[in-house]
């Protein structure tokens, strides 16, 4: 009997896991760190591939898949806040044909119902929810994962366009207003001009600068940035009556809330397409960055008939403009070593403005892509950028190729540590440096990553501080004759053992500008002041903050510690699953592949990666030394929650009225149960909600007990005895 179908299934599962892991990492960087690691176009391409695979193999789709969930994570620097009503994402259309397909489905499902399309520009900003109670602004929060966001009320109050009180004598009892905070293009250009005048690096783009400005711990910094906001809808409300989205916009404007002037109610697809084409040709005439157009069915009654999926309304769609493309000169090709040792070539270019910001570096992905695209040093190249930080070189303009171009040759040794590099397995397109333990570049990247918002959230441990701790000779000029420094941190294992005095002598190479002219690189103290004859060197305020934050990071929950270890494929979703199921680092490190793979949200690929990681002695040393330094290695069980499901396996299928997917999983795990994604003979109970599918049929086939939502709640409160 042939094993081909099983082999194909395993290959598909592996690709699904790989795509999910890459998308999860990209989401974390975009929403959590405001520092994208891939272009919008690349993210969209991977998400579409994942969606297509899931549609072809629905039995392999997981409820925590990036196609089924929304947004990012909540950083520890801000208090988490539950949205009154879920903030959803939008499905995308990239071509006129896809938009026409959506329009046809809407018209087919609405039949003879009359409706219009509210058409508006898609602002490239940060989604925010404002809550007004009896006309007073009581809370502002980021979108987060759609259900829980970050409380940014103090910062939002500094934005001039956000009213602290609604301009009405008869305000509603409650209204949750959704909108987008953005950096006006003119203000962003002023900010970068000031940066240049001060000899500082310019900010990359308006979207990420706006997000970073809104997440400042000091509201005065936010106030100095001249951010703006446009509102585009409402969530929860009491005492608000309207028949359509456009009526809501009129009402919001009457209350003094900022609404976009670039909004139209249009009768049909033809007029929508003309709107899209017009702004596509004039996208830089708008006061803010845009990356597309949002089209919504205007009437609320029609919206209700169309409903929503698990992550997006079916009555709205975002048409995404093609990424912008420009040409520039490719001056050189260099390589970067990532935290997993991946060797990534990147283009060094003549500065060029694309998608609203100036870029001079662009990714080339790997040596295979450089050869495939036939990109050569000295070429004029086409650069694409979809409003993010990392632009991409598409290829050369062959008609402009001169005789002096030269081909790029991938280095055979790591530029950071000198170790031979190459593919891990035959046929791999990516090359890696295998010296994970001692490569300064990999350590630098890992330390920077562990401090990110999705990890231990150590704000003071940024990129420059990571370099200073792990690789102080980074940027050393070839002609320098000074003795090389030894880094104070040779492994992340020693991070929590550091004392302030340990970093007193650390210096870094910096190039300063004087009268607009860049000077030669020189060593400067990083963590301490330089000192004078009257005043000895002393730790900088940022250094003291770093050590305060390192101390606070020791009490972070287990899942954040797991993310901070840089275990391949273990992002926030997998880390939460591991922490909720096993509750301690000791249980996780001693678990085998089968036990780990059986945890909902983990799977075999992640399980094998975890076991492989803990099989390395210097990896275990990281955990041991962190534990010895006081880093939290276990999550305490909440004694107030009864362990009513101890040893029981539950499967929940369909939609429950009073519970989200995450809430269901957390409720089961907190009571000692296991939340499984598939029905088997070992399943104790199957909870069935609306639109339950094949899992309900499988439960009946196997004779497993089936519960309603109400019975599920009884089981949670009283255990199996309450069902008798």
XYZ file of C-alpha atoms in Angstrom:
724
model
C 0.000 0.000 0.000
C 1.386 3.427 -0.965
C 2.361 5.978 1.676
C 2.103 8.853 -0.826
C -1.080 10.462 0.642
C 0.406 10.364 4.156
C 3.680 11.827 2.905
C 1.762 14.590 1.126
C -0.198 15.303 4.315
C 2.992 15.542 6.348
C 4.529 17.904 3.771
C 1.424 20.085 3.871
C 1.447 20.155 7.680
C 5.100 21.166 7.645
C 4.451 24.004 5.202
C 1.427 25.163 7.233
C 3.557 25.268 10.390
C 6.363 27.129 8.604
C 3.989 29.723 7.152
C 2.209 30.193 10.491
C 5.510 30.659 12.329
C 6.812 33.222 9.812
C 3.544 35.165 9.823
C 3.401 35.094 13.621
C 6.952 36.468 13.814
C 6.112 39.184 11.279
C 2.959 40.125 13.188
C 4.862 40.390 16.445
C 7.480 42.667 14.866
C 4.859 44.857 13.157
C 2.275 45.239 15.934
C 4.410 44.602 19.007
C 7.773 46.178 18.212
C 6.732 48.690 15.502
C 9.645 47.248 13.531
C 8.525 45.170 10.523
C 10.695 42.270 9.415
C 9.054 41.779 6.018
C 7.206 43.903 3.508
C 3.419 44.158 3.404
C 3.571 42.489 0.016
C 5.573 39.538 1.365
C 3.219 39.179 4.339
C 0.200 39.237 2.040
C 1.812 36.663 -0.255
C 2.554 34.249 2.608
C -0.890 34.745 4.147
C -2.575 34.023 0.823
C -0.521 30.846 0.422
C -1.508 29.788 3.940
C -5.171 30.530 3.290
C -5.111 28.541 0.035
C -3.538 25.518 1.764
C -6.093 25.673 4.568
C -8.966 25.853 2.095
C -7.559 22.840 0.256
C -6.981 20.945 3.546
C -9.625 22.242 6.004
C -8.912 19.389 8.429
C -5.457 20.877 9.041
C -6.634 24.427 9.781
C -5.971 25.461 13.388
C -8.161 27.952 15.303
C -5.070 30.008 16.220
C -3.896 30.232 12.598
C -2.907 33.750 11.452
C -5.785 33.525 8.964
C -8.234 33.122 11.846
C -6.883 35.684 14.309
C -6.227 39.404 14.494
C -3.362 41.740 15.384
C -0.457 41.495 17.776
C 0.411 41.290 21.471
C 0.129 43.675 24.393
C 3.441 45.018 25.668
C 4.129 44.867 29.404
C 4.855 48.613 29.497
C 1.115 49.386 29.210
C -1.857 47.992 31.084
C -3.951 45.483 29.119
C -7.516 46.560 28.488
C -10.459 44.527 27.190
C -12.262 46.098 24.252
C -15.985 46.498 24.787
C -16.533 44.981 21.357
C -14.001 43.060 19.308
C -11.878 45.056 16.849
C -11.691 42.970 13.711
C -9.343 42.927 10.745
C -10.246 43.293 7.068
C -9.985 40.871 4.183
C -7.976 42.163 1.224
C -8.437 42.418 -2.529
C -5.363 42.955 -4.671
C -6.917 43.055 -8.138
C -10.053 44.385 -9.792
C -11.148 40.787 -10.358
C -10.974 40.002 -6.626
C -12.917 43.166 -5.817
C -15.551 42.245 -8.418
C -15.815 38.766 -6.917
C -16.486 40.273 -3.477
C -19.071 42.670 -4.949
C -20.838 39.790 -6.709
C -21.063 37.780 -3.477
C -22.424 40.773 -1.546
C -25.101 41.426 -4.173
C -25.990 37.738 -4.404
C -26.475 37.427 -0.647
C -28.376 40.709 -0.243
C -30.682 40.037 -3.198
C -33.151 42.880 -3.689
C -31.930 44.873 -0.679
C -30.854 48.387 -1.655
C -27.526 49.599 -0.305
C -24.571 51.842 -1.063
C -20.823 51.467 -0.621
C -19.128 53.733 1.901
C -15.704 54.178 0.308
C -12.760 55.681 2.183
C -8.975 55.796 2.138
C -7.110 53.122 4.087
C -4.909 55.103 6.472
C -1.481 53.614 7.141
C -1.523 54.283 10.883
C -2.253 52.691 14.248
C -5.761 51.412 15.032
C -7.146 52.915 18.251
C -10.430 52.666 20.174
C -11.731 55.658 22.166
C -14.374 55.100 24.862
C -16.637 58.000 25.846
C -19.011 57.713 28.812
C -21.669 60.429 29.041
C -19.548 62.472 26.648
C -16.261 62.206 28.588
C -13.170 60.432 27.165
C -12.432 57.720 29.727
C -10.133 55.398 27.810
C -8.036 54.978 24.688
C -6.539 51.644 23.663
C -4.585 50.134 20.791
C -6.129 47.250 18.862
C -3.740 44.603 20.249
C -5.105 41.186 19.311
C -8.581 42.586 18.665
C -9.921 41.669 22.090
C -7.251 43.066 24.402
C -5.239 46.189 23.659
C -2.834 48.566 25.420
C -4.184 51.398 27.574
C -2.750 54.562 26.005
C -5.256 57.043 27.452
C -2.693 59.509 28.795
C -0.905 59.683 25.444
C -4.090 59.900 23.381
C -5.200 62.928 25.422
C -2.191 64.824 24.044
C -3.397 64.493 20.429
C -5.073 67.772 19.494
C -7.685 66.235 17.191
C -9.050 63.899 19.896
C -11.669 65.769 22.008
C -11.675 65.144 25.745
C -15.431 65.760 25.750
C -17.976 65.344 22.970
C -19.405 68.600 21.638
C -23.030 67.886 22.504
C -25.444 68.683 25.322
C -27.048 65.268 24.938
C -24.182 62.756 24.788
C -24.797 59.002 24.609
C -24.356 56.973 27.789
C -21.577 55.027 26.095
C -19.861 54.993 22.723
C -16.697 53.206 21.613
C -15.203 55.068 18.648
C -12.708 53.361 16.328
C -10.166 55.158 14.220
C -6.592 55.479 13.045
C -3.829 57.568 14.613
C -1.326 58.721 12.030
C 1.652 61.000 11.489
C 0.729 63.714 8.961
C 3.248 63.630 6.129
C 4.158 67.312 6.538
C 4.781 66.876 10.280
C 6.840 63.757 9.660
C 9.047 65.631 7.203
C 9.550 68.406 9.786
C 10.538 65.814 12.381
C 13.144 64.294 10.074
C 14.491 67.719 9.174
C 15.000 68.348 12.891
C 16.682 64.953 13.231
C 19.084 65.775 10.396
C 19.863 69.198 11.862
C 20.750 67.519 15.153
C 23.006 65.012 13.401
C 20.640 62.142 14.203
C 19.361 59.366 11.940
C 15.975 60.055 10.309
C 12.939 58.015 11.248
C 12.052 55.282 8.785
C 8.395 55.973 7.994
C 5.300 57.747 9.341
C 3.365 54.639 10.381
C 5.974 53.134 12.678
C 7.028 56.516 14.013
C 3.384 57.240 14.874
C 3.064 53.885 16.618
C 6.275 54.433 18.566
C 5.223 57.983 19.484
C 1.866 56.803 20.780
C 3.525 54.134 22.939
C 5.893 56.514 24.734
C 5.939 56.155 28.513
C 6.195 59.939 28.779
C 3.056 61.610 27.308
C 5.094 64.796 26.768
C 7.045 62.989 24.038
C 3.788 61.981 22.359
C 2.540 65.582 22.611
C 5.662 66.860 20.847
C 5.059 64.706 17.763
C 1.903 66.428 16.401
C 0.030 63.206 15.694
C -3.486 63.258 14.280
C -6.470 60.910 14.127
C -9.427 60.178 11.875
C -12.308 58.086 13.215
C -14.023 55.584 10.964
C -16.676 53.757 12.956
C -18.111 52.730 16.299
C -18.149 49.555 18.354
C -20.142 49.201 21.561
C -22.720 51.937 22.142
C -25.694 52.872 24.309
C -28.040 55.639 23.268
C -26.767 55.879 19.693
C -29.205 55.322 16.847
C -28.243 55.337 13.190
C -29.229 53.374 10.096
C -25.889 53.448 8.301
C -22.182 53.915 8.609
C -22.360 57.272 6.815
C -24.989 58.506 9.304
C -22.588 57.542 12.080
C -19.850 59.601 10.424
C -22.141 62.631 10.316
C -22.994 62.122 13.987
C -19.325 61.695 14.992
C -18.383 64.896 13.142
C -21.230 66.765 14.877
C -19.795 65.648 18.223
C -16.428 67.157 17.335
C -14.647 63.934 16.445
C -12.240 64.086 13.467
C -13.648 62.344 10.377
C -11.848 61.972 7.072
C -12.728 64.355 4.234
C -11.826 61.579 1.764
C -15.015 59.535 2.206
C -17.808 58.923 -0.296
C -21.012 56.869 -0.412
C -21.082 55.363 -3.907
C -23.877 53.427 -5.638
C -21.999 50.661 -7.452
C -18.716 48.936 -8.205
C -17.929 51.135 -11.217
C -17.942 54.302 -9.133
C -15.905 52.574 -6.416
C -13.272 51.599 -8.992
C -13.093 55.189 -10.254
C -12.517 56.351 -6.666
C -9.749 53.765 -6.254
C -8.086 54.716 -9.529
C -8.229 58.450 -8.757
C -6.488 58.147 -5.413
C -4.096 55.536 -6.772
C -2.785 58.184 -9.163
C -2.741 60.917 -6.507
C -1.885 59.060 -3.330
C 0.809 61.558 -2.320
C -1.662 64.456 -2.455
C -3.258 63.247 0.792
C -2.188 64.534 4.213
C -1.414 61.022 5.458
C 0.120 57.818 4.110
C -2.360 55.446 2.442
C -1.960 51.864 1.267
C -5.371 51.263 -0.237
C -9.096 51.944 -0.115
C -11.661 50.444 2.263
C -15.096 49.613 0.856
C -17.990 48.980 3.286
C -21.643 48.168 2.802
C -23.150 51.342 4.262
C -26.485 50.165 5.738
C -26.309 48.446 9.147
C -29.238 46.138 8.351
C -27.362 44.838 5.286
C -24.176 44.468 7.324
C -26.083 42.327 9.798
C -27.316 40.026 7.038
C -23.808 39.538 5.675
C -22.233 38.847 9.096
C -18.560 38.158 9.818
C -15.954 35.428 9.776
C -13.790 34.648 12.793
C -11.509 37.603 12.020
C -13.133 39.958 9.504
C -16.543 41.395 8.549
C -17.973 39.988 5.321
C -19.520 43.392 4.531
C -16.187 45.196 4.089
C -12.987 44.733 2.134
C -9.675 46.571 1.735
C -8.400 47.074 -1.793
C -4.603 47.184 -1.509
C -2.637 49.320 -3.950
C 0.341 47.659 -5.615
C 3.595 48.433 -3.798
C 5.338 51.492 -5.169
C 8.437 51.035 -7.266
C 11.382 53.345 -7.956
C 14.851 52.974 -9.445
C 18.214 53.805 -7.906
C 21.900 52.881 -8.087
C 23.120 49.724 -6.344
C 26.408 50.754 -4.727
C 27.275 47.508 -2.965
C 25.912 44.245 -1.558
C 26.673 43.324 2.040
C 25.347 40.591 4.343
C 23.663 40.555 7.744
C 23.734 37.661 10.218
C 20.387 37.087 11.970
C 19.673 35.608 15.395
C 19.332 32.095 13.947
C 22.537 32.500 11.915
C 20.801 33.186 8.616
C 23.072 35.040 6.180
C 20.978 37.657 4.410
C 22.431 39.740 1.560
C 21.184 43.315 1.409
C 21.610 46.104 -1.096
C 23.419 49.338 -0.255
C 21.950 51.967 -2.577
C 21.987 55.633 -3.398
C 19.281 57.123 -1.128
C 15.889 57.186 -2.810
C 12.397 58.181 -1.699
C 9.826 55.424 -1.983
C 6.412 55.062 -0.312
C 6.947 58.323 1.509
C 10.345 57.694 3.114
C 14.001 57.697 2.134
C 15.716 54.314 1.902
C 19.295 53.337 1.183
C 19.214 49.617 2.030
C 16.969 46.848 0.748
C 16.782 43.114 1.303
C 17.986 40.613 -1.281
C 16.812 37.605 0.807
C 19.567 35.082 -0.034
C 22.304 34.278 -2.528
C 19.914 32.263 -4.668
C 17.651 35.316 -5.102
C 20.611 37.515 -6.037
C 21.539 35.070 -8.807
C 17.931 34.518 -9.890
C 17.309 38.237 -10.248
C 20.742 38.776 -11.836
C 21.414 41.782 -9.614
C 24.951 43.124 -9.903
C 26.881 45.780 -8.018
C 26.744 48.981 -10.069
C 23.345 48.200 -11.598
C 20.401 50.549 -11.663
C 17.810 48.536 -9.769
C 14.056 48.602 -9.240
C 13.136 48.995 -5.576
C 9.705 48.232 -4.185
C 8.402 49.309 -0.810
C 4.892 48.816 0.546
C 4.927 51.468 3.244
C 7.154 49.478 5.583
C 10.721 49.620 6.843
C 12.263 46.893 4.705
C 12.200 47.620 0.955
C 12.990 44.958 -1.617
C 15.119 44.954 -4.750
C 13.011 43.507 -7.558
C 15.719 43.346 -10.184
C 18.039 45.325 -12.449
C 17.136 47.686 -15.262
C 19.083 45.746 -17.883
C 18.856 48.517 -20.444
C 20.935 50.721 -18.127
C 23.554 48.097 -17.234
C 27.076 49.388 -17.817
C 30.303 47.480 -18.491
C 31.730 48.092 -15.005
C 29.152 46.125 -13.008
C 30.392 43.157 -11.000
C 28.694 40.059 -9.661
C 28.115 39.492 -5.960
C 29.765 36.476 -4.363
C 28.313 35.101 -1.151
C 30.937 35.115 1.637
C 32.240 31.704 2.609
C 32.920 32.797 6.186
C 30.787 34.714 8.685
C 31.787 38.403 8.642
C 31.139 38.571 12.383
C 32.973 35.514 13.728
C 34.893 34.030 10.779
C 33.147 30.655 10.895
C 32.556 28.937 7.502
C 28.960 29.475 6.339
C 26.765 27.526 3.961
C 23.468 25.639 3.640
C 22.533 23.428 6.591
C 21.073 20.800 4.273
C 21.711 20.117 0.614
C 19.382 22.195 -1.496
C 18.744 24.896 1.149
C 18.557 28.369 -0.373
C 19.415 30.037 2.910
C 22.966 29.930 4.216
C 23.665 29.988 7.932
C 26.512 30.571 10.328
C 26.581 27.480 12.571
C 28.480 29.229 15.369
C 25.310 30.098 17.281
C 26.970 30.181 20.689
C 29.930 32.443 19.969
C 28.968 34.508 16.907
C 28.736 38.154 18.100
C 26.157 39.048 15.450
C 23.805 36.218 16.435
C 24.151 37.016 20.119
C 23.514 40.700 19.425
C 20.352 39.856 17.478
C 19.123 37.429 20.162
C 19.637 39.935 22.966
C 17.836 42.613 20.967
C 14.982 40.192 20.211
C 14.527 38.961 23.792
C 14.027 42.566 24.921
C 11.212 43.130 22.393
C 7.579 43.732 23.318
C 6.670 40.145 22.545
C 9.479 38.895 24.787
C 10.610 40.354 28.107
C 9.666 43.902 27.055
C 12.851 45.628 28.248
C 12.487 49.008 26.552
C 15.904 50.328 27.567
C 17.624 47.336 25.950
C 17.349 48.572 22.388
C 19.499 47.993 19.327
C 22.413 50.218 20.360
C 22.475 48.877 23.931
C 22.477 45.312 22.570
C 25.502 46.151 20.414
C 27.285 47.790 23.341
C 26.788 44.726 25.558
C 27.596 41.999 23.042
C 29.653 43.468 20.196
C 31.264 46.806 21.157
C 33.719 46.545 18.244
C 30.816 46.636 15.762
C 31.583 49.428 13.294
C 35.308 49.473 14.071
C 37.142 51.168 11.170
C 39.841 49.032 9.482
C 42.528 51.599 10.240
C 41.873 51.625 14.007
C 44.890 50.699 16.136
C 43.335 50.647 19.609
C 43.219 47.385 21.522
C 40.038 45.432 20.869
C 37.485 45.357 23.677
C 36.062 42.176 25.100
C 32.264 42.254 25.374
C 30.783 42.245 28.866
C 28.117 39.807 27.676
C 29.337 36.705 25.831
C 26.050 34.824 26.244
C 22.516 35.877 27.072
C 22.932 33.535 30.054
C 24.770 36.310 31.880
C 22.223 39.058 31.206
C 20.615 38.995 34.640
C 23.970 38.633 36.428
C 25.176 42.015 35.157
C 25.831 44.815 37.641
C 25.968 48.507 36.850
C 29.715 48.629 37.497
C 30.256 45.811 34.944
C 29.385 48.172 32.075
C 31.405 51.163 33.268
C 34.196 50.732 30.719
C 32.118 49.857 27.646
C 32.829 52.049 24.631
C 31.298 51.952 21.150
C 32.430 53.234 17.750
C 30.468 56.260 16.573
C 30.674 58.695 13.682
C 29.577 62.187 14.648
C 28.812 65.121 12.374
C 30.428 68.502 12.826
C 29.042 71.415 10.836
C 27.268 68.902 8.652
C 30.449 66.964 7.885
C 30.764 63.376 9.071
C 33.863 62.843 11.225
C 36.042 59.746 11.540
C 34.726 56.987 13.775
C 35.846 57.323 17.391
C 35.285 55.436 20.625
C 32.757 56.869 23.080
C 31.590 55.583 26.470
C 28.080 54.155 26.161
C 26.685 53.333 29.584
C 28.655 55.902 31.629
C 29.360 59.594 31.188
C 32.811 60.511 29.952
C 33.836 62.182 33.193
C 35.910 65.279 33.834
C 38.647 66.367 36.213
C 35.970 67.517 38.655
C 33.300 64.914 37.938
C 34.172 61.203 37.699
C 32.338 59.003 35.185
C 28.847 58.031 36.346
C 26.121 55.766 34.984
C 23.759 57.522 32.612
C 20.069 57.783 33.458
C 19.298 55.336 30.639
C 21.732 52.851 32.171
C 20.015 53.012 35.554
C 16.681 52.560 33.779
C 18.059 49.498 31.978
C 18.974 47.801 35.241
C 15.615 48.701 36.790
C 13.850 47.143 33.807
C 16.061 44.040 33.950
C 14.953 43.562 37.539
C 11.287 43.967 36.596
C 11.710 41.544 33.688
C 12.507 38.752 36.135
C 8.822 38.595 37.098
C 7.468 38.311 33.562
C 5.151 35.331 32.942
C 6.565 32.047 31.695
C 5.409 32.456 28.101
C 7.437 35.659 27.701
C 10.530 33.904 29.071
C 10.025 31.153 26.485
C 9.843 33.707 23.654
C 13.013 35.351 24.992
C 14.984 32.108 24.585
C 14.859 32.398 20.760
C 13.734 28.798 20.269
C 13.054 28.414 16.571
C 9.320 28.517 15.711
C 8.339 29.401 19.303
C 6.575 32.745 19.049
C 3.964 34.140 21.452
C 1.205 31.750 20.359
C 3.223 28.564 20.833
C 4.819 29.949 24.015
C 1.416 30.630 25.545
C 0.261 27.125 24.681
C 3.343 25.558 26.281
C 3.118 27.719 29.391
C -0.595 27.185 29.900
C -0.341 23.438 29.473
C 2.859 22.594 31.385
C 3.118 25.680 33.636
C 6.837 25.390 34.395
C 10.132 25.516 32.539
C 11.201 22.277 34.205
C 8.218 20.369 32.791
C 8.747 21.871 29.348
C 12.447 20.986 29.211
C 11.834 17.425 30.408
C 8.900 16.737 28.062
C 9.347 14.553 25.006
C 8.302 15.283 21.441
C 5.051 13.316 21.681
C 3.897 15.084 24.845
C 4.733 18.513 23.456
C 3.220 17.791 20.052
C -0.028 16.804 21.760
C -0.469 20.275 23.217
C -3.054 22.294 21.334
C -1.276 25.043 19.401
C 2.126 23.321 19.357
C 2.378 20.396 16.916
C 5.293 18.207 15.936
C 7.550 20.739 14.204
C 7.515 23.112 17.181
C 7.805 20.168 19.591
C 10.907 18.851 17.818
C 12.393 22.342 17.838
C 11.841 22.685 21.603
C 13.359 19.280 22.373
C 16.314 19.988 20.076
C 16.900 23.365 21.743
C 16.974 21.930 25.268
C 19.336 19.220 24.055
C 22.140 21.787 23.749
C 24.194 22.300 26.904
C 24.754 26.053 26.540
C 21.027 26.544 25.958
C 20.292 24.805 29.257
C 22.887 27.038 30.892
C 20.852 30.098 29.846
C 17.785 28.752 31.629
C 19.746 27.666 34.706
C 21.533 30.986 35.139
C 18.376 33.002 34.574
C 16.605 30.881 37.177
C 19.495 31.348 39.621
C 19.278 35.100 39.041
C 15.598 35.095 39.996
C 13.862 34.972 36.605
C 10.395 33.463 36.942
C 10.372 29.899 35.640
C 6.848 28.787 36.534
C 3.326 30.174 36.455
C 1.441 29.713 39.691
C -1.949 28.067 39.529
C -4.748 30.432 40.565
C -6.091 28.771 43.708
C -9.362 30.686 43.363
C -10.215 28.740 40.179
C -11.537 25.227 40.988
C -9.774 22.335 39.199
C -13.073 20.942 37.954
C -11.651 19.571 34.681
C -8.574 17.823 36.053
C -7.534 15.104 33.597
C -10.376 15.780 31.146
C -9.999 16.473 27.411
C -12.500 18.803 25.784
C -13.125 19.785 22.178
C -15.142 22.913 21.414
C -16.627 23.272 17.943
C -18.749 26.034 16.477
C -19.347 29.493 17.962
C -20.387 30.039 21.571
C -22.386 33.176 22.333
C -20.641 34.159 25.572
C -17.115 32.919 24.887
C -14.270 33.693 22.515
C -11.890 30.960 21.360
C -9.128 32.276 23.598
C -11.439 32.531 26.601
C -12.613 28.948 26.110
C -9.064 27.639 25.954
C -7.964 29.629 28.989
C -11.002 28.516 31.016
C -10.317 24.843 30.261
C -6.588 25.058 30.969
C -7.099 27.042 34.192
C -9.361 24.264 35.521
C -6.863 21.521 34.780
C -8.330 20.301 31.508
C -6.886 19.877 28.040
C -8.297 21.871 25.115
C -7.928 19.669 22.039
C -8.547 20.520 18.415
C -9.626 17.071 17.250
C -12.187 14.490 18.403
C -11.009 10.980 19.276
C -12.007 8.100 21.538
C -9.976 9.793 24.288
C -12.112 12.947 24.140
C -14.208 13.296 27.295
C -16.632 16.013 26.128
C -17.433 17.825 22.888
C -18.985 21.273 23.328
C -21.126 22.227 20.331
C -22.019 25.800 19.399
C -23.551 27.431 16.348
C -22.309 26.322 12.921
C -20.573 23.247 14.305
C -19.085 21.131 11.563
C -17.442 17.765 11.127
C -16.286 17.559 14.751
C -19.869 17.221 15.963
C -20.477 14.431 13.455
C -17.242 12.736 14.545
C -18.320 12.964 18.204
C -21.670 11.306 17.450
C -19.917 8.637 15.399
C -17.597 7.823 18.314
C -20.325 8.160 20.931
C -18.598 10.967 22.826
C -20.713 13.112 25.221
C -21.977 16.302 23.547
C -22.625 19.453 25.592
C -24.443 22.703 24.892
C -22.913 26.043 25.860
C -25.000 26.095 29.047
C -23.895 22.578 29.994
C -20.282 23.589 29.316
C -20.629 26.415 31.828
C -22.054 23.984 34.398
C -19.106 21.652 33.756
C -16.663 24.511 34.310
C -18.293 25.463 37.599
C -19.092 22.056 39.074
C -17.206 19.422 37.125
C -18.765 16.229 35.696
C -20.877 15.790 38.824
C -22.897 18.875 37.961
C -24.132 17.302 34.723
C -25.838 14.339 36.358
